[in-house]
Amino acid sequence: MTALGATLAYFVNYGFYHLSGQIVWRFPIAFQIVFALATLLCLPFLPESPRFLYAKGRLSEADAVMAALKGQDASSEVVQYERATILTAIADEDIAGEYNLKTIFYDKSGQQIPRRMALVVVIQVIQELSGTNIIVNYASNILIDIGLSHDLSLLLGGVVTLFFWLGSLLGIYLIEKVGRKKLLYSGTIPMFVGYIIYTLMVKDGRPEHLWVAFAFLSLIIASFGWSWLSVAWVLGPELVPVRYRHVGGALNALSNWTFVFVTVKIGPIGLANLGWRFYIIFIVFTILQFPIVYFFIPETKGLSLEDIDVLFVKSLDHEQTLGKHEDLETKEIETVSVIGVSS
């Protein structure tokens, strides 16, 4: 939706650029209220999270929501298994202790809360420091600076945002098929290559290189759209326990929008003073994405939120932990099956 919003906003502004009078700026600003009103109208019809309802003891409501999500009856084995798994995770969190702000920075429960909070921040920071928001927000200015005509640059700026949106659609399709880490790598590699070639083309500044620069600018933003754009937002709430998910989600969003502001604010200044050298900064941070993903970001493809908690249980080997968790799941399925037969 972020990519679609950016694309829609760009073309609304592009269309009104060719008009005159106060409508040029009044309509694009006022038009945003349409989406705010649509959100407000839809909110009353959204159900609460089943995990929230289970945590609050509203079991029948939680079963109904879970049944709707799974497309099965509330008494089905699938729904009852999910219920047992979530209630077990909630009970484990109760044993670990109540939520408090101190545990975000210092935690002895074995859940590795500080590490998990750091990850939800880092994933957004390194996402934004790759400089892609500068491309999205200043695409037309960048194209003008490298030597394309004013009117053509305005149009091609819209094409860049279209690549951003199309890339994001591909990410929705791929994220559960290839996994989070592979998807991040698949975006980082073409971004890195694209930045190098784009920077070389801009450095030379030859007319015949301008279209090559535009092509790789589009590649950078499309690659970002199918990888880092979606994965950073998905991992934010995934990596933290249920009891801390509101804090993790908030820190994830805060980190993103803080560094959106930082990069968009310094973008014009850096481009004006450093020229093509400014892109070296983005190349460096794009390189840093590789070790951060490889060493610190866990793969969560196909795992439930309760399974992801097991990845962070302290003092247990990763494979031993998953093995014990699989044994627990087998026992729970057998228990649910026995309950279903006896009833």
Short mmCIF file of N, CA, C and O in Angstrom, two decimals, residues 2 15 26 37 53 115-116 138 141 163 217 234 238 243 280 337:
data_model
loop_
_atom_site.label_atom_id
_atom_site.label_comp_id
_atom_site.label_asym_id
_atom_site.label_seq_id
_atom_site.Cartn_x
_atom_site.Cartn_y
_atom_site.Cartn_z
N THR A 2 2.01 1.19 0.66
CA THR A 2 2.92 2.33 0.66
C THR A 2 3.36 2.67 -0.77
O THR A 2 3.36 3.83 -1.18
N GLY A 15 -0.35 15.35 -12.64
CA GLY A 15 -1.50 15.84 -13.39
C GLY A 15 -1.84 17.28 -13.05
O GLY A 15 -2.09 18.10 -13.95
N ARG A 26 -4.24 22.61 -3.51
CA ARG A 26 -5.33 22.32 -2.59
C ARG A 26 -5.89 20.90 -2.79
O ARG A 26 -6.12 20.17 -1.83
N LEU A 37 -10.74 8.49 5.54
CA LEU A 37 -12.15 8.18 5.77
C LEU A 37 -12.45 6.71 5.47
O LEU A 37 -13.20 6.06 6.21
N LEU A 53 -7.32 -11.88 21.93
CA LEU A 53 -8.53 -12.37 22.58
C LEU A 53 -8.23 -13.54 23.50
O LEU A 53 -8.78 -13.63 24.62
N ARG A 115 17.54 -8.28 22.35
CA ARG A 115 18.05 -8.64 21.02
C ARG A 115 16.93 -8.54 19.99
O ARG A 115 17.13 -8.02 18.88
N ARG A 116 15.77 -9.00 20.32
CA ARG A 116 14.66 -9.00 19.38
C ARG A 116 14.18 -7.58 19.08
O ARG A 116 13.82 -7.25 17.95
N TYR A 138 12.48 11.96 -4.82
CA TYR A 138 13.15 12.96 -5.65
C TYR A 138 13.52 12.41 -7.03
O TYR A 138 14.47 12.88 -7.65
N ASN A 141 13.71 15.07 -9.75
CA ASN A 141 14.84 15.97 -9.52
C ASN A 141 16.16 15.30 -9.86
O ASN A 141 17.06 15.92 -10.44
N PHE A 163 7.59 1.29 -11.16
CA PHE A 163 8.46 0.14 -10.91
C PHE A 163 8.48 -0.21 -9.42
O PHE A 163 8.53 -1.39 -9.05
N LEU A 217 18.35 2.94 -12.22
CA LEU A 217 17.59 3.58 -11.15
C LEU A 217 16.26 2.85 -10.95
O LEU A 217 15.84 2.60 -9.81
N VAL A 234 7.17 -6.95 7.78
CA VAL A 234 6.67 -8.25 8.24
C VAL A 234 7.47 -8.73 9.44
O VAL A 234 6.91 -9.23 10.43
N GLU A 238 6.79 -9.94 13.74
CA GLU A 238 7.05 -11.38 13.85
C GLU A 238 8.10 -11.70 14.91
O GLU A 238 8.01 -12.74 15.58
N ARG A 243 3.38 -10.65 23.96
CA ARG A 243 3.22 -9.65 25.01
C ARG A 243 3.96 -8.36 24.71
O ARG A 243 3.63 -7.30 25.25
N ILE A 280 27.79 6.86 -3.14
CA ILE A 280 28.73 5.93 -2.51
C ILE A 280 28.24 5.55 -1.12
O ILE A 280 28.41 4.42 -0.66
N SER A 337 -6.87 -34.50 19.20
CA SER A 337 -7.58 -35.58 18.54
C SER A 337 -8.36 -36.42 19.52
O SER A 337 -9.51 -36.80 19.28
#
